PDB file of C-alpha atoms and ligand atoms in Angstrom:
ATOM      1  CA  UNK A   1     -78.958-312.463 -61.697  1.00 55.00           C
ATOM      2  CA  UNK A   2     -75.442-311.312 -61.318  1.00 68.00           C
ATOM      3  CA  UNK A   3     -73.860-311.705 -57.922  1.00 83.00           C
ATOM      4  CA  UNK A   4     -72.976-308.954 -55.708  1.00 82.00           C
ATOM      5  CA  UNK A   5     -69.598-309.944 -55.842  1.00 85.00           C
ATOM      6  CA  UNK A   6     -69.206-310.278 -60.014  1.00 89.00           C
ATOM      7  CA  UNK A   7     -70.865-307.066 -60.223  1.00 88.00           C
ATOM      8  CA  UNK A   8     -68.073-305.783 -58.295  1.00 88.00           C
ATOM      9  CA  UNK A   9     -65.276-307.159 -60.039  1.00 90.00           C
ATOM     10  CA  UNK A  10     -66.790-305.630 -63.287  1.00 93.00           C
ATOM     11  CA  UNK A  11     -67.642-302.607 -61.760  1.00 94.00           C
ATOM     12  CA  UNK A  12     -63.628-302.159 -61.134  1.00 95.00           C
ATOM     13  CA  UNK A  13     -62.482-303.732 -64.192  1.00 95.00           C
ATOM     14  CA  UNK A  14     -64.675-300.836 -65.930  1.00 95.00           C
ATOM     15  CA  UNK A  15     -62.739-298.213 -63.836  1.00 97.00           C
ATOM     16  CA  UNK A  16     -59.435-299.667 -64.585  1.00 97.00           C
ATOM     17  CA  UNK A  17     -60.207-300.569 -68.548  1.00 97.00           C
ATOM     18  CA  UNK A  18     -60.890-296.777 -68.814  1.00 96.00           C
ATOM     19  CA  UNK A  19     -57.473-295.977 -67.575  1.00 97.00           C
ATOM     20  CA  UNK A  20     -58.308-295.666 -63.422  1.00 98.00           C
ATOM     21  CA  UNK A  21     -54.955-297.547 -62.023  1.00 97.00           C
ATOM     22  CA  UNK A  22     -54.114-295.624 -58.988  1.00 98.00           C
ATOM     23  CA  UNK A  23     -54.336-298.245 -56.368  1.00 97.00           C
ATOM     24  CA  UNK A  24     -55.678-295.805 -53.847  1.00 98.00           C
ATOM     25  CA  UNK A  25     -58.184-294.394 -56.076  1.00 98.00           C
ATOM     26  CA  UNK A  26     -59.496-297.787 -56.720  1.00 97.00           C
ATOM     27  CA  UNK A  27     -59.767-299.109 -53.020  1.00 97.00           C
ATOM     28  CA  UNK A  28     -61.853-295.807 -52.319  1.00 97.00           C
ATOM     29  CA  UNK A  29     -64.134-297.027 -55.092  1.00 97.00           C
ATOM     30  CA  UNK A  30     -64.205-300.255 -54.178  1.00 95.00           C
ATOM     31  CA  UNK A  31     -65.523-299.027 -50.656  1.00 94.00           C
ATOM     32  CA  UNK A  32     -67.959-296.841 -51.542  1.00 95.00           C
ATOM     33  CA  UNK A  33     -71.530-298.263 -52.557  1.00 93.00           C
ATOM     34  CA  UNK A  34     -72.674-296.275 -55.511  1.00 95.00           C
ATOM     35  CA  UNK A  35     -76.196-297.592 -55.109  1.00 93.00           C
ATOM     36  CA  UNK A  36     -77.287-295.294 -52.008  1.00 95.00           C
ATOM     37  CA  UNK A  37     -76.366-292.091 -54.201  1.00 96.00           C
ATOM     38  CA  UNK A  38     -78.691-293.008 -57.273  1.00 95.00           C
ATOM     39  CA  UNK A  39     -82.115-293.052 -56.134  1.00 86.00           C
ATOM     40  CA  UNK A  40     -85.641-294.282 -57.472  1.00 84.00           C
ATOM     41  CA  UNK A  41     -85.661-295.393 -61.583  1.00 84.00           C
ATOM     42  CA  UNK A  42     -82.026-295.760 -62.068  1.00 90.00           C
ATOM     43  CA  UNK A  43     -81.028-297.401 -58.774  1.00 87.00           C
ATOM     44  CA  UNK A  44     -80.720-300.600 -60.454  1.00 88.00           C
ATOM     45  CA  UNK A  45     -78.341-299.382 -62.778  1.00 92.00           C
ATOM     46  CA  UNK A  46     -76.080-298.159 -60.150  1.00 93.00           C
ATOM     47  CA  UNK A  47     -73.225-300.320 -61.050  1.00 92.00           C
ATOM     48  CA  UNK A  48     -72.509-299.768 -64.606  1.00 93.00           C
ATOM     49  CA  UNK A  49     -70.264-297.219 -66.167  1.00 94.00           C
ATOM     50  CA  UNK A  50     -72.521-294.739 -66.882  1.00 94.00           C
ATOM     51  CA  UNK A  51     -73.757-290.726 -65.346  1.00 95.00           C
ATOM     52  CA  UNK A  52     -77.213-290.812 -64.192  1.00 95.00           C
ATOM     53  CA  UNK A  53     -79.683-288.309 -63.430  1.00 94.00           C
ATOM     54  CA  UNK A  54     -80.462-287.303 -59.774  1.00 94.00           C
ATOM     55  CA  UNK A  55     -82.783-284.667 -58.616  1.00 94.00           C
ATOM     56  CA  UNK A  56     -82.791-281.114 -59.343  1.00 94.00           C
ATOM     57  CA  UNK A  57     -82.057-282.219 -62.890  1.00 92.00           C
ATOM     58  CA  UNK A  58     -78.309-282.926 -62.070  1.00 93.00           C
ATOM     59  CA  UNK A  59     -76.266-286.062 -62.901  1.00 94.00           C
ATOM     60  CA  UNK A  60     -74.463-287.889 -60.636  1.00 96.00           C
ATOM     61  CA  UNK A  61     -71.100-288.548 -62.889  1.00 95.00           C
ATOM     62  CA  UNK A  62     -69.935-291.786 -64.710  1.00 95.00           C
ATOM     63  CA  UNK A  63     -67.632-293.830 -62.295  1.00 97.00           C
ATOM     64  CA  UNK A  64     -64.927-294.151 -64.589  1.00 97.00           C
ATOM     65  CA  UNK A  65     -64.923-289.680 -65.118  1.00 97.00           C
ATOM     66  CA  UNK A  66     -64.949-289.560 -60.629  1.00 98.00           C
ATOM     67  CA  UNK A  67     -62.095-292.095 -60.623  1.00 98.00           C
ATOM     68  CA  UNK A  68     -59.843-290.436 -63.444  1.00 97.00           C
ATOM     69  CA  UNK A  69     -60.623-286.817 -61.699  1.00 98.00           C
ATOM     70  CA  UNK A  70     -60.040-288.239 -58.070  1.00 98.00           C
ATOM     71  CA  UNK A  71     -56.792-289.754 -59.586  1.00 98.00           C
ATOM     72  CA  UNK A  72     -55.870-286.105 -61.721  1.00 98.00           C
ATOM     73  CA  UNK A  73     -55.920-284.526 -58.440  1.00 98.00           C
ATOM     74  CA  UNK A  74     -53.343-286.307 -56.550  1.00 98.00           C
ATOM     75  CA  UNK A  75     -55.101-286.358 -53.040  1.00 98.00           C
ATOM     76  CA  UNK A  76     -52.979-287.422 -49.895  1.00 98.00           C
ATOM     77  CA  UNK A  77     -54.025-288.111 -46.765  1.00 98.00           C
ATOM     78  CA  UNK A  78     -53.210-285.335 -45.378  1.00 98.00           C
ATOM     79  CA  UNK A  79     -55.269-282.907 -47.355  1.00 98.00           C
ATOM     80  CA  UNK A  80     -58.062-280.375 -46.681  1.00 98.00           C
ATOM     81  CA  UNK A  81     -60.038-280.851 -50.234  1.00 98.00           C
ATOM     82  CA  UNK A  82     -62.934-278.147 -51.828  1.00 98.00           C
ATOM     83  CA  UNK A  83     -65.563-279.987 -53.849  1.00 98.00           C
ATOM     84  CA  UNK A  84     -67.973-277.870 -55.883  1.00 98.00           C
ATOM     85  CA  UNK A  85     -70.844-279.356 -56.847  1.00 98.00           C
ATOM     86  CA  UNK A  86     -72.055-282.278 -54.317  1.00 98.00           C
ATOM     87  CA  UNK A  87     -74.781-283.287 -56.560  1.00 97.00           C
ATOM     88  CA  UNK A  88     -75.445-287.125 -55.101  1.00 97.00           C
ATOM     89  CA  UNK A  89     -72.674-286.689 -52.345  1.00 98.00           C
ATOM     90  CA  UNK A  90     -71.049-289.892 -54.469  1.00 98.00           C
ATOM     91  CA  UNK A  91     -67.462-287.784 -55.515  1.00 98.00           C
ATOM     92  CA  UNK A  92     -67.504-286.157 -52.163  1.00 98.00           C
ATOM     93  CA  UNK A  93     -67.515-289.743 -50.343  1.00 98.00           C
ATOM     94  CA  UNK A  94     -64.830-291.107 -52.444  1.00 98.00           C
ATOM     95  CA  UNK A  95     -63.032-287.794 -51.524  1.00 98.00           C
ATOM     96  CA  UNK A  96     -63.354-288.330 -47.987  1.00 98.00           C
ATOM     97  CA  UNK A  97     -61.824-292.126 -48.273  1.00 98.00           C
ATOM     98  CA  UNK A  98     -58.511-290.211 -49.895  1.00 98.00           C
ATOM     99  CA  UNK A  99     -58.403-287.077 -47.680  1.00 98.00           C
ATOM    100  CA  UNK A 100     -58.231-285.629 -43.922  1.00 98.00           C
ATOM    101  CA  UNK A 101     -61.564-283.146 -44.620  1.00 98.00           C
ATOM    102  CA  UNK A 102     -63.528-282.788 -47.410  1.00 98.00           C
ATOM    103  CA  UNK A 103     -66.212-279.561 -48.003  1.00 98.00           C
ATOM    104  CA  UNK A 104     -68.283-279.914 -50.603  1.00 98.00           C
ATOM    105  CA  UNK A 105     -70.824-276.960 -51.705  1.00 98.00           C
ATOM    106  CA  UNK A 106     -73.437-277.575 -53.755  1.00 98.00           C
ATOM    107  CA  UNK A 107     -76.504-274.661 -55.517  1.00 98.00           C
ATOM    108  CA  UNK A 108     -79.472-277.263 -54.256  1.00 98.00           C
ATOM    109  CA  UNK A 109     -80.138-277.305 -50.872  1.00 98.00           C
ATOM    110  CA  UNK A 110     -82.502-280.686 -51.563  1.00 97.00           C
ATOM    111  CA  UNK A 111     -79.035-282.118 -52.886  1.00 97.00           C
ATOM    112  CA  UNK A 112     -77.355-280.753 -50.188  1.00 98.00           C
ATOM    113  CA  UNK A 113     -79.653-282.289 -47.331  1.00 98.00           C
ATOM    114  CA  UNK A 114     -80.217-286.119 -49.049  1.00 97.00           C
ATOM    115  CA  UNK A 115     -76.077-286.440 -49.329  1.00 98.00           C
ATOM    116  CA  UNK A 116     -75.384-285.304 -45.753  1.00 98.00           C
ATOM    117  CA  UNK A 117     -78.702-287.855 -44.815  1.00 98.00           C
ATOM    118  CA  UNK A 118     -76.360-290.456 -46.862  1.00 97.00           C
ATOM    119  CA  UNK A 119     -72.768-289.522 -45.277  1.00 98.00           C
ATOM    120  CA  UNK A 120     -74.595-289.742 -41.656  1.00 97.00           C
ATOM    121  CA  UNK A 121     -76.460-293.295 -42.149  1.00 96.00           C
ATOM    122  CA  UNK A 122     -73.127-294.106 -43.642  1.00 94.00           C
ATOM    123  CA  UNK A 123     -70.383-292.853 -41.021  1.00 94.00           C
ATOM    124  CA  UNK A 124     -68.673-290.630 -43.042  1.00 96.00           C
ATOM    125  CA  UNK A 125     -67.262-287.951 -40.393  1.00 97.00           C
ATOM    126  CA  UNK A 126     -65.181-285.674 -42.502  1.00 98.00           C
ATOM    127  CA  UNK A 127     -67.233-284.485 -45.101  1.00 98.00           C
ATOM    128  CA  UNK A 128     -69.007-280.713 -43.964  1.00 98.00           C
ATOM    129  CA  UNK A 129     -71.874-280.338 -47.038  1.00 98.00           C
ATOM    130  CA  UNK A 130     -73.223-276.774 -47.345  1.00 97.00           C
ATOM    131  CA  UNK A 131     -75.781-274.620 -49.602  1.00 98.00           C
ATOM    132  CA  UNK A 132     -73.677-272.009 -51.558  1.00 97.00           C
ATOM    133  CA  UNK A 133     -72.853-270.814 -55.027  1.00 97.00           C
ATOM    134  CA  UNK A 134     -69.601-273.021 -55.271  1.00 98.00           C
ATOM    135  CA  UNK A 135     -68.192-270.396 -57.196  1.00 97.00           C
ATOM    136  CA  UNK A 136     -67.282-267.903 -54.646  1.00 97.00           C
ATOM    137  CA  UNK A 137     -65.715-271.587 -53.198  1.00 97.00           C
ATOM    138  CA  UNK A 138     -65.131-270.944 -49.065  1.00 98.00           C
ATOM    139  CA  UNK A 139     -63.658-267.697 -48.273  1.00 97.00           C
ATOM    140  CA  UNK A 140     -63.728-269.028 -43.802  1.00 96.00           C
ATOM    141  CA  UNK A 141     -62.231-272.411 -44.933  1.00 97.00           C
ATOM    142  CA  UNK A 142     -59.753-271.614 -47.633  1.00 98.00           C
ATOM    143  CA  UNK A 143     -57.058-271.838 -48.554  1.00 98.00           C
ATOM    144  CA  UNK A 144     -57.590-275.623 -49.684  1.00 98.00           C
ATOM    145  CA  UNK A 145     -54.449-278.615 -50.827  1.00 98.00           C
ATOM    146  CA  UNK A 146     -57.221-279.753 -53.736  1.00 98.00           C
ATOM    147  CA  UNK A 147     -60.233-278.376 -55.395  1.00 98.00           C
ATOM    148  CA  UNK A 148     -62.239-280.381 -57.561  1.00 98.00           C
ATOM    149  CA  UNK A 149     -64.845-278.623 -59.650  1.00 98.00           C
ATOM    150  CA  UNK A 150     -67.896-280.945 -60.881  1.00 97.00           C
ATOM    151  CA  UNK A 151     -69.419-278.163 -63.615  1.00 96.00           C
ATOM    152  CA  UNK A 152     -68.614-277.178 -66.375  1.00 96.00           C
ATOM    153  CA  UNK A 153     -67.334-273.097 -65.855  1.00 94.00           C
ATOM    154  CA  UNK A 154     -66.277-271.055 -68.885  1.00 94.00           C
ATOM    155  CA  UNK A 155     -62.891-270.332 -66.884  1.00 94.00           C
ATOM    156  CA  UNK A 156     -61.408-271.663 -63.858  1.00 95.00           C
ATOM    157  CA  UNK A 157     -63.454-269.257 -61.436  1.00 96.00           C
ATOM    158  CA  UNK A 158     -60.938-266.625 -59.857  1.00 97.00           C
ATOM    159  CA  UNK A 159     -62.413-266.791 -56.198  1.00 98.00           C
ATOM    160  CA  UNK A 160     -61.472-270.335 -56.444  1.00 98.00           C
ATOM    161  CA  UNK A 161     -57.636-270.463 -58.354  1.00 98.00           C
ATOM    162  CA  UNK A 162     -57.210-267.601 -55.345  1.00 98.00           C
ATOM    163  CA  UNK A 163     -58.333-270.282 -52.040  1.00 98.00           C
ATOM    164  CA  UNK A 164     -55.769-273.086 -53.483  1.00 98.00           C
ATOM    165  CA  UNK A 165     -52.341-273.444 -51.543  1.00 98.00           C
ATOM    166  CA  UNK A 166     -49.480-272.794 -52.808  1.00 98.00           C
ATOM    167  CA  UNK A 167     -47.906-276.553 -54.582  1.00 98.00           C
ATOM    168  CA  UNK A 168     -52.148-277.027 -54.102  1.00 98.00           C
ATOM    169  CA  UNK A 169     -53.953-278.536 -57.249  1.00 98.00           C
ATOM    170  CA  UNK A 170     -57.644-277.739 -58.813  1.00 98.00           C
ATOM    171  CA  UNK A 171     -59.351-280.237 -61.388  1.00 98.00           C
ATOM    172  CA  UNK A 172     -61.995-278.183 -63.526  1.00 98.00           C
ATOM    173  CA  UNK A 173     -64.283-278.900 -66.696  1.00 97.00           C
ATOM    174  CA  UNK A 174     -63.605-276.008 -68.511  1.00 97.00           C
ATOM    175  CA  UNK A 175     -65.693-275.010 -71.734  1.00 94.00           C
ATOM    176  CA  UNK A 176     -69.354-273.831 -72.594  1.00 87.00           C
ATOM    177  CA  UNK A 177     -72.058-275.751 -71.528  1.00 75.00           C
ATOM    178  CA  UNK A 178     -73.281-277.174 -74.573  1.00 77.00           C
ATOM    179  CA  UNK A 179     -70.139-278.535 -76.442  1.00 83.00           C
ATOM    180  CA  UNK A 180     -67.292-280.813 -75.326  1.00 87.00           C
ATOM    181  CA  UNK A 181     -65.338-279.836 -72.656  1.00 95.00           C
ATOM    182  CA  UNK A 182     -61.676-280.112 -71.482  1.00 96.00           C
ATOM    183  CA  UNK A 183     -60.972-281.210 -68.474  1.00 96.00           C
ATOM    184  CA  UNK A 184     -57.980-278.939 -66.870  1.00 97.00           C
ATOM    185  CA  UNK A 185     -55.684-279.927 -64.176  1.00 98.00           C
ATOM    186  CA  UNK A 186     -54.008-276.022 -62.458  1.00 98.00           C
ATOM    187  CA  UNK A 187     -51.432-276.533 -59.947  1.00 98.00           C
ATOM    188  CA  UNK A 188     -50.156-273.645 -58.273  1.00 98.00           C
ATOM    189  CA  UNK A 189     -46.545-272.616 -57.256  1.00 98.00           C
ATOM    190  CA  UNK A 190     -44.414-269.915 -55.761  1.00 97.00           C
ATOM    191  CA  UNK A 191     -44.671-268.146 -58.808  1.00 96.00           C
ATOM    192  CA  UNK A 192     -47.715-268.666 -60.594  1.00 97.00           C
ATOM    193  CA  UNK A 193     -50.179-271.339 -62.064  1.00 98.00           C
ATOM    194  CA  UNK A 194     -49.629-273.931 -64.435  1.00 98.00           C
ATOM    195  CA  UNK A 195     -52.461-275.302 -66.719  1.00 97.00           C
ATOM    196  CA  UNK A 196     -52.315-278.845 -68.297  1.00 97.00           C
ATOM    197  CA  UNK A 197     -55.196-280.139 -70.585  1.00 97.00           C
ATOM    198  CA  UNK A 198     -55.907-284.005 -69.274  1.00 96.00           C
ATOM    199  CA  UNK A 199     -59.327-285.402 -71.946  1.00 94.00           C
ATOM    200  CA  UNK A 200     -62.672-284.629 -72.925  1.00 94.00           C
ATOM    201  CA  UNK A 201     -65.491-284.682 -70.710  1.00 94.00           C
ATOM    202  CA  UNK A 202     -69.068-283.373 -70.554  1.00 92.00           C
ATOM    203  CA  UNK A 203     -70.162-281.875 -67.604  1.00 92.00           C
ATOM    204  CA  UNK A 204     -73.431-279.739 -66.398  1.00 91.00           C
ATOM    205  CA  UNK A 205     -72.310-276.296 -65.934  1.00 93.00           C
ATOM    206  CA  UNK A 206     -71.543-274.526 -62.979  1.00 95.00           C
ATOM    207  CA  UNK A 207     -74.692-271.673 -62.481  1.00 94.00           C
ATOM    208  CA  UNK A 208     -74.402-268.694 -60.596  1.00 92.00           C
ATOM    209  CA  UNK A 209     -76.546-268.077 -57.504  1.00 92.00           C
ATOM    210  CA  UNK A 210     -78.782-270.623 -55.478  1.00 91.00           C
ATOM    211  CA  UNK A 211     -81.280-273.055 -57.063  1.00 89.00           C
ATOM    212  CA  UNK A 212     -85.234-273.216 -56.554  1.00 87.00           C
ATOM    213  CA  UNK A 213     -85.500-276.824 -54.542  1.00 86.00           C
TER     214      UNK A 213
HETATM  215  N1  LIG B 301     -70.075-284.525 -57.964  1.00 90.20           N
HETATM  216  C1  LIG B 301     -71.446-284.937 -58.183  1.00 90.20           C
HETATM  217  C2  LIG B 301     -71.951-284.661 -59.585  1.00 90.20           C
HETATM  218  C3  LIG B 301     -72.175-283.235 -59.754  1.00 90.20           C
HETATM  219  S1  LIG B 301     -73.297-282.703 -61.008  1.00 90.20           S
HETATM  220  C4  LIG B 301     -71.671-286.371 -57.814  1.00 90.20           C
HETATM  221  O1  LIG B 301     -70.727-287.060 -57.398  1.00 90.20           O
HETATM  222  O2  LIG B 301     -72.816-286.826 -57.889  1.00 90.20           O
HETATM  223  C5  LIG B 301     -72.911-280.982 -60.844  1.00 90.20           C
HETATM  224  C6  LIG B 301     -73.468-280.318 -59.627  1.00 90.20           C
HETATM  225  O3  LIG B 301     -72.942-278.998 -59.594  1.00 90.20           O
HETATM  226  C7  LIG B 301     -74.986-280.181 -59.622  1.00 90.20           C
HETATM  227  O4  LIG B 301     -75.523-280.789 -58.493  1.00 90.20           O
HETATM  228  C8  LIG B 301     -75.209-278.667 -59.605  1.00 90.20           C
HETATM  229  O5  LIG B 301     -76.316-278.260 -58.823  1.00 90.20           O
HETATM  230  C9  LIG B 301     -73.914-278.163 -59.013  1.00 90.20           C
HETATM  231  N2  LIG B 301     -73.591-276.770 -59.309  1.00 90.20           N
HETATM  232  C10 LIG B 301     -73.681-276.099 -60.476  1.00 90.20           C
HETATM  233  N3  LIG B 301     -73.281-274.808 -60.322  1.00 90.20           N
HETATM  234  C11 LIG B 301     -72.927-274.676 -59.015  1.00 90.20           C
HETATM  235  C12 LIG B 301     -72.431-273.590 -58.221  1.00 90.20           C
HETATM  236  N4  LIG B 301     -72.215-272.372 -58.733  1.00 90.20           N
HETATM  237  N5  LIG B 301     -72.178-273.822 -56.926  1.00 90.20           N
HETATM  238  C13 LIG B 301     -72.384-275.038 -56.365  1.00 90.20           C
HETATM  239  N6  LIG B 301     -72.848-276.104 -57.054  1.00 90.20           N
HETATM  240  C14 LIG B 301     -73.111-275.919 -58.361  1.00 90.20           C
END
């Protein structure tokens, strides 16, 4: 039996192996328990480097893919952030360690209600969770510093490239749903948006509408 605290120190020295060095980044990780957000057969493998399924037939994402997003986005502390896609509520808590307010919409109301039951047993105060296609992002709380997208969209959706701030920045999967995708890092200025490429990555993709559960 490994101890709590080895598993930790590997847990990190995964994140940081795969190329997660921002110092912030990894102190939010280190402070938030991945176990509570993985649920029933796979609980026990919480703590390795690895996506996992959730309900709803989502994944919650591997750790090393949340830290080198979190880190692509650039979050400071005094930012108002957009997550689409809550899935296990994991992302969105890291999110919340980085930022001033975090929203994070997700197609599942199930999802939706067992991460805000997490955030509340946990104390997180400045994460608002709500039932919505994502897509449309959050016309009454835009415009937003960061958006992070979680699916995989064919193109950065326009609703969304429209509710970031000006100097704001948007992390999205980009690419169809069944092949590799890139991940793509916009940041928007006075005059326009910029697009840089950052890896692979392999996402579920982002659906239109509301799901059954
Ligand atoms: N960030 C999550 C992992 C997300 S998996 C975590 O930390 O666990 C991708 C999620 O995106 C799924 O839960 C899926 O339901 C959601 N999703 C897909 N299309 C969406 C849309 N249009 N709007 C909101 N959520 C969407």
């Amino acid at each position: 039996m490994t101890s709590e605290a080895e598993r930790k120190m590997q847990f990190l020295f995964a994140l940081r192996s795969r190329g997660v060095t921002d110092a912030r980044v990894l102190d939010a990780m280190e402070k938030v328990d991945r176990g509570p957000f993985v649920k029933g057969l796979f609980a026990e493998r919480a703590y390795e480097d690895m996506p996992l399924p959730i309900a709803c037939g989502q994944t919650i994402s591997q750790p090393s893919v949340v830290g080198l997003m979190t880190q692509a986005l650039k979050v400071t502390p005094r930012d108002k952030v957009l997550e689409v896609g809550t899935g296990s509520g994991y992302q969105a808590a890291i999110l919340a360690h980085l930022a001033r307010r975090v929203y994070t919409v997700d197609r599942y109301k199930r999802l939706v209600n067992e991460a805000r039951a997490i955030f509340d047993a946990q104390d997180i105060t400045n994460i608002t969770v709500f039932t919505a296609d994502g897509s449309h992002g959050l016309p009454d709380q835009a415009p937003f510093d960061r958006i992070l997208v979680t699916a995989a969209a064919e193109d950065p959706p326009g609703p969304l490239l429209a509710q970031l701030k000006i100097g704001g920045i948007m992390v999205v999967p980009v690419g169809q749903s069944d092949a590799v995708q890139s991940l793509i890092r916009v940041t928007r200025s006075e005059t326009g948006y910029e697009y840089d490429e950052l890896r692979p990555v392999r996402f579920v993709p982002l659906l239109e509408g509301l799901g059954k559960e």
